[in-house]
Tab-separated table of C-alpha atoms and ligand atoms in Angstrom:
chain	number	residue	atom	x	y	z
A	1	UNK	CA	5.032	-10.102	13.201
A	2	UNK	CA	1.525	-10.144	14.345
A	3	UNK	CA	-1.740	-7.594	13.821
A	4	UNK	CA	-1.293	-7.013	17.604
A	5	UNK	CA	2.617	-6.322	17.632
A	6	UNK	CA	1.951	-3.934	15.534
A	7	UNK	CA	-0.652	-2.299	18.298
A	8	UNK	CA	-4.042	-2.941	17.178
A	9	UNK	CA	-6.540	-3.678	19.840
A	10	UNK	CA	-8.898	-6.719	20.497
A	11	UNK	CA	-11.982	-4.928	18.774
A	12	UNK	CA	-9.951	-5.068	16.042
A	13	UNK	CA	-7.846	-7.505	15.847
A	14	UNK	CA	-11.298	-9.749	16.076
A	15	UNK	CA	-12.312	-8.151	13.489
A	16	UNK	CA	-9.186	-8.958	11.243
A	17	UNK	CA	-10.070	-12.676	12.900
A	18	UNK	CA	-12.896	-12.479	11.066
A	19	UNK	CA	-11.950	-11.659	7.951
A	20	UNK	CA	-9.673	-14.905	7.893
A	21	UNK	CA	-5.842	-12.611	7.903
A	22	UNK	CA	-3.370	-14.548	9.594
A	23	UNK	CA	-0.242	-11.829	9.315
A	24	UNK	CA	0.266	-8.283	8.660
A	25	UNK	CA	1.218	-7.601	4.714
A	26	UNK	CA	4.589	-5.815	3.911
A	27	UNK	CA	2.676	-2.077	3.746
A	28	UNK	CA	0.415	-3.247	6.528
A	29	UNK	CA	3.449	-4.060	8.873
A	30	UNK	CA	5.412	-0.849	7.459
A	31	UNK	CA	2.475	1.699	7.351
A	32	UNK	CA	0.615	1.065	10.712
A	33	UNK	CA	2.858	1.730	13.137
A	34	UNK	CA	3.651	5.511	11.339
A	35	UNK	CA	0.156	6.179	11.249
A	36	UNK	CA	-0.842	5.429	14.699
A	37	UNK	CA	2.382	7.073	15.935
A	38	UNK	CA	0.256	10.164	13.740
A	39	UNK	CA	2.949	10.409	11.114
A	40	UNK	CA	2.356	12.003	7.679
A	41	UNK	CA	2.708	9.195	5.484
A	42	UNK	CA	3.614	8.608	1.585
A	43	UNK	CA	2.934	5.002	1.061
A	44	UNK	CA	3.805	3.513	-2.634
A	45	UNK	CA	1.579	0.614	-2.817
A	46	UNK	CA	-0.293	-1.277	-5.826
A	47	UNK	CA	-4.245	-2.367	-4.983
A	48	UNK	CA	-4.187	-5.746	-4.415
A	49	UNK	CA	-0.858	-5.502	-1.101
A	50	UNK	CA	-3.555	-4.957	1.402
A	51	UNK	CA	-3.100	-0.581	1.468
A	52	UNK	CA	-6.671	-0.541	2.504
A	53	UNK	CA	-6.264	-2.361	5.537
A	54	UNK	CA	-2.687	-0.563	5.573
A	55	UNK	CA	-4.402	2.955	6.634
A	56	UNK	CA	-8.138	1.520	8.351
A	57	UNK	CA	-6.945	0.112	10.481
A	58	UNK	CA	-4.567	2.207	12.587
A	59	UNK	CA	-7.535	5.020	11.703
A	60	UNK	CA	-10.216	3.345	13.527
A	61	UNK	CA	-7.573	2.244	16.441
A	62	UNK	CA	-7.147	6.354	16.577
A	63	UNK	CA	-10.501	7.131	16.253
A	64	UNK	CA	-12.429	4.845	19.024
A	65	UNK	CA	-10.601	6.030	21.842
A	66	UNK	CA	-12.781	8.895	21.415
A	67	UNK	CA	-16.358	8.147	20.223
A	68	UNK	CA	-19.384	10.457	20.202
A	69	UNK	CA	-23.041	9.854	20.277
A	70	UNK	CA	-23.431	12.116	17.538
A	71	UNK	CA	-20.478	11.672	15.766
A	72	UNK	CA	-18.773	14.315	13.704
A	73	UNK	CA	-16.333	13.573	10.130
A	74	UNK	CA	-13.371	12.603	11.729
A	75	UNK	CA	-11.420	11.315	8.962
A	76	UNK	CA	-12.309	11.506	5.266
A	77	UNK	CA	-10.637	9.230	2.727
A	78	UNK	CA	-10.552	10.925	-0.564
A	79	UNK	CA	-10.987	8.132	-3.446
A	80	UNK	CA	-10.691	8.196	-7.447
A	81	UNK	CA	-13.796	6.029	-8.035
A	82	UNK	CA	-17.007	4.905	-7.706
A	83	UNK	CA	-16.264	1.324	-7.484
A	84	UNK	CA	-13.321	2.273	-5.045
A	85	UNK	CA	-14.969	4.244	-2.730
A	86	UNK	CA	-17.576	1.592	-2.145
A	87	UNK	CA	-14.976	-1.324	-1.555
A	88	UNK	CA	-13.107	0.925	1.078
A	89	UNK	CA	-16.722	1.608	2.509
A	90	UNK	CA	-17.221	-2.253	2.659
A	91	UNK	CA	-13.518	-2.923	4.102
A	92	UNK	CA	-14.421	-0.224	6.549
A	93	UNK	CA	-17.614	-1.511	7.465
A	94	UNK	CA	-15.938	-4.876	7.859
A	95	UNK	CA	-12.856	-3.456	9.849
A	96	UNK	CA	-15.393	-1.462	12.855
A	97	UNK	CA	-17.960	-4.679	12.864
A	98	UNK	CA	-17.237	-4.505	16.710
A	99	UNK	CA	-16.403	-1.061	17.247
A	100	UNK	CA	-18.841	2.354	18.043
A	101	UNK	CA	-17.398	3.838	14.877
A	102	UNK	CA	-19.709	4.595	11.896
A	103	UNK	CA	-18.797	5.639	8.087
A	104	UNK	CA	-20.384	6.005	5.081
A	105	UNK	CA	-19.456	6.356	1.725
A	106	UNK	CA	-20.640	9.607	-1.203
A	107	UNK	CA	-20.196	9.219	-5.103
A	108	UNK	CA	-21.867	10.399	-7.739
A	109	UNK	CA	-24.256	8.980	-10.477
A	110	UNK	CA	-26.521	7.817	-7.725
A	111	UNK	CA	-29.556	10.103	-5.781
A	112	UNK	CA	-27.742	12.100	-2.972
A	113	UNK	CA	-30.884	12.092	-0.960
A	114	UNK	CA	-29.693	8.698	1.008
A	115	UNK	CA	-26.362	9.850	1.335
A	116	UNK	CA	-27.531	13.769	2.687
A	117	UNK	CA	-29.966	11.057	4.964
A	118	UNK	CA	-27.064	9.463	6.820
A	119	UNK	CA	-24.495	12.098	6.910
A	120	UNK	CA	-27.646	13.675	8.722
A	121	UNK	CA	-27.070	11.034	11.568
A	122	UNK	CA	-23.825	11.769	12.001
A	123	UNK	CA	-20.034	9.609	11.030
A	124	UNK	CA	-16.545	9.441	12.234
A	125	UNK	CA	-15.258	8.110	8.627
A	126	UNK	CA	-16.190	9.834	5.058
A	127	UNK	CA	-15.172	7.854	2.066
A	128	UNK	CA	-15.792	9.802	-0.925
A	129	UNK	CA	-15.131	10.987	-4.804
A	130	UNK	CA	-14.002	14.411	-5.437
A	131	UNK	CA	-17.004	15.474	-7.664
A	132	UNK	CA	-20.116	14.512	-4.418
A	133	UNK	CA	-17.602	15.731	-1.757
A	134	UNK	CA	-17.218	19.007	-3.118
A	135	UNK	CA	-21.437	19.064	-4.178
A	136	UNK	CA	-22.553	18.308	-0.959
A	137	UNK	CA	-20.047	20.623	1.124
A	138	UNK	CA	-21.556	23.259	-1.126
A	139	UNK	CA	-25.162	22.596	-0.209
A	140	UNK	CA	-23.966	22.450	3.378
A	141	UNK	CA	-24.538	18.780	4.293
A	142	UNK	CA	-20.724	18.041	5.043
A	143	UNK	CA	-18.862	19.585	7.761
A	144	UNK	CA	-15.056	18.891	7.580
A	145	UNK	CA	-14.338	21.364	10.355
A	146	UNK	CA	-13.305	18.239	12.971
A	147	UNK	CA	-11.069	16.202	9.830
A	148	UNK	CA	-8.320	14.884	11.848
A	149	UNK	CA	-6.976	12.346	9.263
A	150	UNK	CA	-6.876	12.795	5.368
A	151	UNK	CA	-6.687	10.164	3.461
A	152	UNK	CA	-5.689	10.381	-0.532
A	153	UNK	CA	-6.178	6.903	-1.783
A	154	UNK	CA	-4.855	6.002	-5.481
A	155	UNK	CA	-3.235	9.675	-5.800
A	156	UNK	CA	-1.843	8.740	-9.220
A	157	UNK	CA	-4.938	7.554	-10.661
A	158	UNK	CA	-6.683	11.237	-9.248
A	159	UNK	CA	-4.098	13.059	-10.939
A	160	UNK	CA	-4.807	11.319	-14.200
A	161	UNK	CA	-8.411	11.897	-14.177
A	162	UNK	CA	-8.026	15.554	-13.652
A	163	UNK	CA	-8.753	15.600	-10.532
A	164	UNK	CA	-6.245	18.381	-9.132
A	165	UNK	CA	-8.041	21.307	-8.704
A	166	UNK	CA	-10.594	19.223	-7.008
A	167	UNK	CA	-8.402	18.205	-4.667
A	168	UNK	CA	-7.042	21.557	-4.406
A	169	UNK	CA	-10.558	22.700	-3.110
A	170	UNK	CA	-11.108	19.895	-0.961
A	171	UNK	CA	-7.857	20.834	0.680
A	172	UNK	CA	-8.575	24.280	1.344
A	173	UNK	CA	-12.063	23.539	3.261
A	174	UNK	CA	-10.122	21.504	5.387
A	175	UNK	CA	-8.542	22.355	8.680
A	176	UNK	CA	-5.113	23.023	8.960
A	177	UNK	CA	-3.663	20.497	11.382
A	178	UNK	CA	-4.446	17.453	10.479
A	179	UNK	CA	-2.927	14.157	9.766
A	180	UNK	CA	-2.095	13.187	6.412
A	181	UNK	CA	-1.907	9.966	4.592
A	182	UNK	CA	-1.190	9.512	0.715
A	183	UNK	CA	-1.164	6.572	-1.361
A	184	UNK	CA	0.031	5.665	-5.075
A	185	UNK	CA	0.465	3.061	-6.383
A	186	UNK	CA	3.055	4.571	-9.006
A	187	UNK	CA	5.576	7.133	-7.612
A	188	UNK	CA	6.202	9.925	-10.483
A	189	UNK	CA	7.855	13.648	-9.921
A	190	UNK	CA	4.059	14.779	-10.148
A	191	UNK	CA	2.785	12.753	-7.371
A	192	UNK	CA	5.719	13.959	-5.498
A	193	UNK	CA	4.722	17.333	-6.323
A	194	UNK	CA	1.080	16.742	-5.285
A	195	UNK	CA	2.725	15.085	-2.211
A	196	UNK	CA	4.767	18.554	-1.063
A	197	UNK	CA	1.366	20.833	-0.980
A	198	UNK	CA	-0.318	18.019	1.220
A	199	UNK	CA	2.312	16.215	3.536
A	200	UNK	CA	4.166	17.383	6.448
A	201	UNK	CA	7.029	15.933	6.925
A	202	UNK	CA	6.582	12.398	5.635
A	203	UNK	CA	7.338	9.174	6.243
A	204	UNK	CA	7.772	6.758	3.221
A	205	UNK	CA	6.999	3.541	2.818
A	206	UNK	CA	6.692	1.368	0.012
A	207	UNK	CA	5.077	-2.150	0.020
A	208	UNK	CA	7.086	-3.025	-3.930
A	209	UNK	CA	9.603	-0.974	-5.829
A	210	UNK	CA	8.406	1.457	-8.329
A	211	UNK	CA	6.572	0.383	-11.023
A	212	UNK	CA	7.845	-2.955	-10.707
A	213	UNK	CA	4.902	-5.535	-11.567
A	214	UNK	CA	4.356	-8.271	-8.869
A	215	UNK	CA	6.280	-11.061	-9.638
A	216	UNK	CA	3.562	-13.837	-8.867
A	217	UNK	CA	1.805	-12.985	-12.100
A	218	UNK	CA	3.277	-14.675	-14.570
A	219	UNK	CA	3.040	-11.969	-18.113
A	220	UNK	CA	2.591	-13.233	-21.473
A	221	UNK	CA	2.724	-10.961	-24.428
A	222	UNK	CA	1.632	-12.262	-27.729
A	223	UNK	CA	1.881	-10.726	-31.523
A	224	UNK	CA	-0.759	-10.920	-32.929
A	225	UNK	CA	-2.914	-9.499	-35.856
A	226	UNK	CA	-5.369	-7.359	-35.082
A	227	UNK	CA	-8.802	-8.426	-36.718
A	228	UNK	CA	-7.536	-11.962	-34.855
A	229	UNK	CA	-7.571	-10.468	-31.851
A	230	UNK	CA	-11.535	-11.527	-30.940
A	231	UNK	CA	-11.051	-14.692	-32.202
A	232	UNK	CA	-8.291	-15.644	-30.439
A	233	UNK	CA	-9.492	-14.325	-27.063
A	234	UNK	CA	-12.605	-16.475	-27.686
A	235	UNK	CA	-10.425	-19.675	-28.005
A	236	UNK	CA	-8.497	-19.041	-24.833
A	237	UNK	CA	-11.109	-18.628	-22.698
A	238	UNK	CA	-13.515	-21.615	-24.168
A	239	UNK	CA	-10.357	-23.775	-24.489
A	240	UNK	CA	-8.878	-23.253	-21.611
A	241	UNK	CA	-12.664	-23.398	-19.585
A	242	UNK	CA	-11.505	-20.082	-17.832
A	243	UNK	CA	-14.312	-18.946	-15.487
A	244	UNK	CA	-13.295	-15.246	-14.447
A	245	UNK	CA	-11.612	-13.525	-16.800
A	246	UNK	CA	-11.061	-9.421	-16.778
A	247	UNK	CA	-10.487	-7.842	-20.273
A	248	UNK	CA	-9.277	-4.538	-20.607
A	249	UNK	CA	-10.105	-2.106	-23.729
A	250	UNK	CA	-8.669	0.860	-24.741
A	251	UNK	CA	-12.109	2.224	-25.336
A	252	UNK	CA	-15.596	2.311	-24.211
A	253	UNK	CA	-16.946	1.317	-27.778
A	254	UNK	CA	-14.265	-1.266	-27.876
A	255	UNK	CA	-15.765	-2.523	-24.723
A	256	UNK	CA	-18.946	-3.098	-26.123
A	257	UNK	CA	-18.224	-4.600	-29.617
A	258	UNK	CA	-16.474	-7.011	-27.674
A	259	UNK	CA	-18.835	-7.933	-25.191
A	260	UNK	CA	-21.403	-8.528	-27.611
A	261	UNK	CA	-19.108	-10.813	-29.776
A	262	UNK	CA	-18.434	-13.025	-26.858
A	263	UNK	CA	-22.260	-13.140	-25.569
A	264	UNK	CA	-22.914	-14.328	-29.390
A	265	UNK	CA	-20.169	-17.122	-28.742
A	266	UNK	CA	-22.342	-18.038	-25.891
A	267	UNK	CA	-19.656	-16.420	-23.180
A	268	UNK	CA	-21.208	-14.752	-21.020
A	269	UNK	CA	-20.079	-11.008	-20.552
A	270	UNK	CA	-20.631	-7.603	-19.115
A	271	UNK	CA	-18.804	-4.349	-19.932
A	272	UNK	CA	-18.085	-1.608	-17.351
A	273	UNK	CA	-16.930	1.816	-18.399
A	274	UNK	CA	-17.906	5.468	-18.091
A	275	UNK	CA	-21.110	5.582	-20.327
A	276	UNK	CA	-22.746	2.767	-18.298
A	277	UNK	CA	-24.693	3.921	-15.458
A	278	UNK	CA	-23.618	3.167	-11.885
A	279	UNK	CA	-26.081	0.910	-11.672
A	280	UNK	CA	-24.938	-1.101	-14.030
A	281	UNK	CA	-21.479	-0.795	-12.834
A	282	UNK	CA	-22.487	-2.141	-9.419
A	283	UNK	CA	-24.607	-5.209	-10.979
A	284	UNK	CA	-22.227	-6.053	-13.063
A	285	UNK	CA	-19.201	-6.213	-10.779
A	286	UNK	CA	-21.126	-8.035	-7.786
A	287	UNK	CA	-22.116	-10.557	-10.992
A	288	UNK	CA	-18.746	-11.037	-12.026
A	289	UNK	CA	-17.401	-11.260	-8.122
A	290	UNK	CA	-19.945	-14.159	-7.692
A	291	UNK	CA	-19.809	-16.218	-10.966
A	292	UNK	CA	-22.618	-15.602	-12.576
A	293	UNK	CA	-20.767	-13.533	-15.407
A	294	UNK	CA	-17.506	-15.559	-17.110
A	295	UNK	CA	-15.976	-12.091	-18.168
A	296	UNK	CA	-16.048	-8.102	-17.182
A	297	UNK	CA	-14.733	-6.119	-19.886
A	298	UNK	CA	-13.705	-2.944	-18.727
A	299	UNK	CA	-11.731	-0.037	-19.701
A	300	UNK	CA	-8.944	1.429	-17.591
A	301	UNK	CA	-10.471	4.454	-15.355
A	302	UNK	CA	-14.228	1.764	-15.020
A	303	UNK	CA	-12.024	-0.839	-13.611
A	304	UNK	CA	-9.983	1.303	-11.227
A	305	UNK	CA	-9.931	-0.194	-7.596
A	306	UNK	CA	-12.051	-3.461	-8.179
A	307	UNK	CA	-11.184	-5.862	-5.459
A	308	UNK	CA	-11.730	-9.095	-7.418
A	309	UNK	CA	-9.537	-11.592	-4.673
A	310	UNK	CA	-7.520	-15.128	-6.779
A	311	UNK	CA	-8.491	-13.691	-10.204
A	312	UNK	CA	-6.836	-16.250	-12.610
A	313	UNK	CA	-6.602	-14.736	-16.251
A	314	UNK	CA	-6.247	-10.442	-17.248
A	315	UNK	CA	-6.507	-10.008	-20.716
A	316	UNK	CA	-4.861	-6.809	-22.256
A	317	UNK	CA	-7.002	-7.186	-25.433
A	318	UNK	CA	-5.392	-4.042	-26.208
A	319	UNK	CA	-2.520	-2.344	-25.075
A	320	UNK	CA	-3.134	0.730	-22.923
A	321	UNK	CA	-1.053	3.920	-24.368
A	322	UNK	CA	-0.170	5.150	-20.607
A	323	UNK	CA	2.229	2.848	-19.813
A	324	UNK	CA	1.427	3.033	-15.998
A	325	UNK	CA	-2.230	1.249	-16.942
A	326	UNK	CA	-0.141	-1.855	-17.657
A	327	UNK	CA	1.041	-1.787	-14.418
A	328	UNK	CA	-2.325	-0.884	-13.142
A	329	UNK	CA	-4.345	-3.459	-14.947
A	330	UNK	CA	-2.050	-6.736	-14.017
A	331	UNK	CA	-2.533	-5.653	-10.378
A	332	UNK	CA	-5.841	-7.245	-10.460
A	333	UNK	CA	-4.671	-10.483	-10.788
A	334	UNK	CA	-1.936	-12.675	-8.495
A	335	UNK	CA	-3.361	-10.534	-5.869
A	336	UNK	CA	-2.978	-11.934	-1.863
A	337	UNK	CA	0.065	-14.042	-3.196
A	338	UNK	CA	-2.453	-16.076	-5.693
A	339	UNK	CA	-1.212	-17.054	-9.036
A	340	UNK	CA	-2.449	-15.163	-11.697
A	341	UNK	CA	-1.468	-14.584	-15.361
A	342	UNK	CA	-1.937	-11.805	-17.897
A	343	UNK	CA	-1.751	-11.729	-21.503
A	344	UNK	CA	-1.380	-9.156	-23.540
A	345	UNK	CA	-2.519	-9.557	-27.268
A	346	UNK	CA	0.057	-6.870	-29.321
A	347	UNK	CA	-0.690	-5.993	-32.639
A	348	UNK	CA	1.819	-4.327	-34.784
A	349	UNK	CA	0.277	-1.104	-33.925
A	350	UNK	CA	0.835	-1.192	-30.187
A	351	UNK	CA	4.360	-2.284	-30.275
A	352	UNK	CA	5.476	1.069	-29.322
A	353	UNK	CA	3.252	0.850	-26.525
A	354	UNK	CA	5.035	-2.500	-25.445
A	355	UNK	CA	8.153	-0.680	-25.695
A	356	UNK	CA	7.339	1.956	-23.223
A	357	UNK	CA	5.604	-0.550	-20.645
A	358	UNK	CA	8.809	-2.497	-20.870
A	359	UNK	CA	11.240	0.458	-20.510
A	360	UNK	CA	8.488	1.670	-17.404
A	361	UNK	CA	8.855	-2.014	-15.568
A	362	UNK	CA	12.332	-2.868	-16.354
A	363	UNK	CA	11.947	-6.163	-17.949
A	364	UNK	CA	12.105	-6.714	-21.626
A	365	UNK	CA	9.128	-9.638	-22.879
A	366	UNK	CA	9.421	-12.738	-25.013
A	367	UNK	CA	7.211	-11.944	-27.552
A	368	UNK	CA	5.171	-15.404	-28.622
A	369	UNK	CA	3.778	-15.544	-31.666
A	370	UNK	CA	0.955	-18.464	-32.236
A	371	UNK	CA	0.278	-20.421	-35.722
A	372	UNK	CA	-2.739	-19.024	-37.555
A	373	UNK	CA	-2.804	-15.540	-35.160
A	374	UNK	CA	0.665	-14.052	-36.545
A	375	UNK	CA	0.394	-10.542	-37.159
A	376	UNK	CA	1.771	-8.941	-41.012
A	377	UNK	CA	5.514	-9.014	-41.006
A	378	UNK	CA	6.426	-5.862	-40.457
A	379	UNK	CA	10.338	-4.067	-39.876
A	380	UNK	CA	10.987	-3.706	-36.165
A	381	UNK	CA	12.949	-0.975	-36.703
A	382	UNK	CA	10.161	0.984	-38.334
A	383	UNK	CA	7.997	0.906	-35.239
A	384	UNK	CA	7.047	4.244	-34.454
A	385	UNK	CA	4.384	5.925	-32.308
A	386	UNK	CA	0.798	5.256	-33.416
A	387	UNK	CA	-0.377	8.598	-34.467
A	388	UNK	CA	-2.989	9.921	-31.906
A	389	UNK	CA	-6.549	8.836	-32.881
A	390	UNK	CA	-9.584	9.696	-30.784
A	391	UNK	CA	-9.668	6.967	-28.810
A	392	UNK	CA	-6.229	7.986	-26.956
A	393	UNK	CA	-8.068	10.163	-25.054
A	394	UNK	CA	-8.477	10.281	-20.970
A	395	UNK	CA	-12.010	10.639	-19.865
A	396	UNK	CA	-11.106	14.226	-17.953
A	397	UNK	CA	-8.297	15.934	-19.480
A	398	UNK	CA	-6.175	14.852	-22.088
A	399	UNK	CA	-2.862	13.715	-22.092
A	400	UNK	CA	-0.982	13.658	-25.831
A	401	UNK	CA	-0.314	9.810	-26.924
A	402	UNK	CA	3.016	10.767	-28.310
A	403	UNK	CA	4.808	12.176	-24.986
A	404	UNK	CA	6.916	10.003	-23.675
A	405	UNK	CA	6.312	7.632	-20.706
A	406	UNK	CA	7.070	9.596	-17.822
A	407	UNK	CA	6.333	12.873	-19.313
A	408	UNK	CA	3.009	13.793	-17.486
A	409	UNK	CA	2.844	17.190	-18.366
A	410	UNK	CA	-0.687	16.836	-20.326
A	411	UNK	CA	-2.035	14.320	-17.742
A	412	UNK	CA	-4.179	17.517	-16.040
A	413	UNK	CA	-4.159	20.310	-17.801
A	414	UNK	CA	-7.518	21.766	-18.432
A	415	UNK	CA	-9.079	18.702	-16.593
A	416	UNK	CA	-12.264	19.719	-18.357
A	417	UNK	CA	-15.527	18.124	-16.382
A	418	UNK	CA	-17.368	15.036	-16.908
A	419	UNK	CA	-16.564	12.101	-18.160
A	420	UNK	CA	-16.853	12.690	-21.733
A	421	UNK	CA	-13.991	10.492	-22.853
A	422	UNK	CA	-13.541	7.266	-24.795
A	423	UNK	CA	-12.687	5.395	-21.821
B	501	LIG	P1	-6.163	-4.014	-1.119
B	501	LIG	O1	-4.754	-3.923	-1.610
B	501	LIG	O2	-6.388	-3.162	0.078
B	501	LIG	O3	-7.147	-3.772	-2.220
B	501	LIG	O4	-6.385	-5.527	-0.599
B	501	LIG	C1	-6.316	-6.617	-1.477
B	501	LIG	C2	-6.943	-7.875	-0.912
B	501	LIG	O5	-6.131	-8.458	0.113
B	501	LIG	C3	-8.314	-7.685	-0.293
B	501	LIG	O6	-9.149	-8.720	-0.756
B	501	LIG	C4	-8.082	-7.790	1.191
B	501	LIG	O7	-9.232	-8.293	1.860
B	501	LIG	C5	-6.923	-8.766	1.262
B	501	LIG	N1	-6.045	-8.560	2.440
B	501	LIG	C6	-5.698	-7.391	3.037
B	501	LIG	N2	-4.874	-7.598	4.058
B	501	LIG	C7	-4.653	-8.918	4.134
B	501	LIG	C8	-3.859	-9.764	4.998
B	501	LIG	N3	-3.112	-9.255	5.986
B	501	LIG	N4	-3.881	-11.094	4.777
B	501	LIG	C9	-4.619	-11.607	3.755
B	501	LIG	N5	-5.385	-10.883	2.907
B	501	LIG	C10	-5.399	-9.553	3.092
């Protein structure tokens, strides 16, 4: 199967030249032909299969037939992130090289005044957050009267940052017939939900089973005690000379206390996360995606949709308490069929949390445990929930740390504003 089988012109398919693809990737190959045949689609797909590509694609193949001088917002793609919105922007960008088409991309944190500047001149594609979208359709710089495609990119991770009611009001300003186009990377009862009010009679496709992790990455779990934990990530990454590593906290503060420990050890680091300015964010990322930093530390929601291609070593220096994170954070490495591996230091207070990641993906883990790093013996048996402590938190709304994997029912309820969270 080629990129033209599948109906994708020569503008394009020079494009894809370009960017060095030889074949079509599982959701590519599944989710192109739907969407240029103008299907609703529900695509279950993990960053890292190539889901961008999966819905730009066949959009700007619809979209040039018919381009305008002063072009209106054709199709918006509705993003969770900052950092996300900006890669699709770039992919985009990338994608239309020798088309007419023109896109842009809104997010917060960042002067609008650029952003009300271009929209000005007029685009076919809108990438955007929730939170800017909605702000600048109120001041009356958007019009989303000529959306003919809707895009909802990384619908699970909107859903867990409280972003329903937002998406609610996005979907009311916009016009009725339309083409729709959802993707998750995780495939609960509340996405499906979410999926009913938006779709018209879909077609699914899914790039890997649910909440199965990609089996390329190999997944090491370790026991380990928990004031080791630092020390022990230190020796990996000198020892083993790794040169791009992504740690994930549970918390913002974690974030930084361990950033600062492994500058001190003369490793050089950056932490990205909620309190850091966007800015920063940006810097830091491009940094890391170059070289020039060793190791990004992030926390879950910061390091949602980074595109980091062949990243070698993930580091779960601590266990996320949504099991779906796991899932989440071990896409970023292995990506594009590379190798990857991701270790996950345990302490005998996340245990539980192992539990429900393994019951979530299917597989049960060989738990190593390393001379000099073991944790306290403890009775398995006795391993219960953690009791809820601040920093269980999501940034907007909460979700309680002892529901059961699965159980989403606090994921968005009062999806209070702002990112006040520990993450
Ligand atoms: P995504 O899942 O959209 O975040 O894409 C993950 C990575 O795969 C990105 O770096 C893309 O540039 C790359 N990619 C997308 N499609 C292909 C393809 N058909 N062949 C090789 N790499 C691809």
């Amino acid at each position: 199967m080629t990129f033209k089988d599948l109906g994708l012109s020569d503008s394009l398919l020079k494009a894809i030249e370009k960017k060095g693809y030889t074949q079509p990737s599982p959701i590519q190959e599944k989710a192109i032909p739907q969407v240029l045949q103008r299907k609703d689609v529900l695509a279950s797909a993990q960053t890292g299969t190539g889901k961008t590509a999966g819905f730009v694609l066949p959009i700007l193949e619809i979209l040039k037939k018919e381009t305008f001088k002063r072009p209106q917002v054709r199709a918006l793609v509705l993003t969770p992130t900052r950092e996300l919105a900006a890669q699709i922007q770039q992919n985009v960008k990338e994608y239309s090289t020798f088309t007419e088409l023109k896109s842009t991309v809104i997010f917060g944190g960042v002067n609008q005044k650029p952003q009300v500047f271009t929209l000005k001149q007029g685009v076919d594609i809108l990438i955007a957050t929730p939170g800017r979208l909605i702000d600048l359709n109120n001041q009356g710089f958007i019009n989303l009267k000529k959306i003919e495609i809707f895009v909802l990119d990384e619908a699970d991770r909107m859903l867990d940052m409280g972003f329903v009611r937002d998406i609610q009001r996005i979907m009311a300003i916009l016009p009725e017939k339309r083409q729709n186009l959802l993707f998750s990377a995780t495939f609960s009862k509340e996405i499906k939900k979410l999926a009913n009010g938006i779709l018209t009679n879909p077609v699914m496709v899914e790039a890997t089973p649910e909440n199965t992790t990609v089996e390329v990455i190999k997944q090491r779990v370790i026991r380990m005690d928990k004031p080791r934990k630092t020390a022990y990530t230190i020796k990996m990454i000198s020892e083993g000379d790794w040169q791009q590593v992504l740690i994930f906290t549970r918390t913002k503060h974690g974030a930084n206390k361990l950033t600062e420990k492994l500058n001190n050890k003369k490793i050089s680091a950056m932490a990205i996360h909620g309190n850091k300015s966007q800015n920063h964010r940006t810097k830091a990322l491009a940094q890391f995606k170059k070289g020039e930093v060793r190791v990004l530390v992030a926390t879950d929601i910061a390091a949602r949709g980074i595109d980091i291609p062949l990243l070698p070593h993930v580091i779960n220096y601590e266990i996320p308490n949504i099991s779906e994170d796991y899932v989440h954070r071990i896409g970023r490495t292995g990506r594009a069929g590379a190798n990857g591996v991701a270790i996950s230091l345990v302490d005998n207070d996340e245990l539980a949390y192992i539990r429900d990641i393994e019951k979530l993906t299917k597989q049960t883990f060989d738990k190593e445990i390393i001379e000099g790093y073991e944790p306290p013996h403890i009775d398995e048996s006795q391993i219960k929930k953690p009791k809820g402590n601040p920093g269980q938190t999501r940034g907007r709304g909460s979700r309680n740390p002892n529901s059961k994997p699965g159980n989403k029912k606090h994921y968005y309820q009062k999806g209070s504003k702002g990112n006040g969270g520990k993450r």
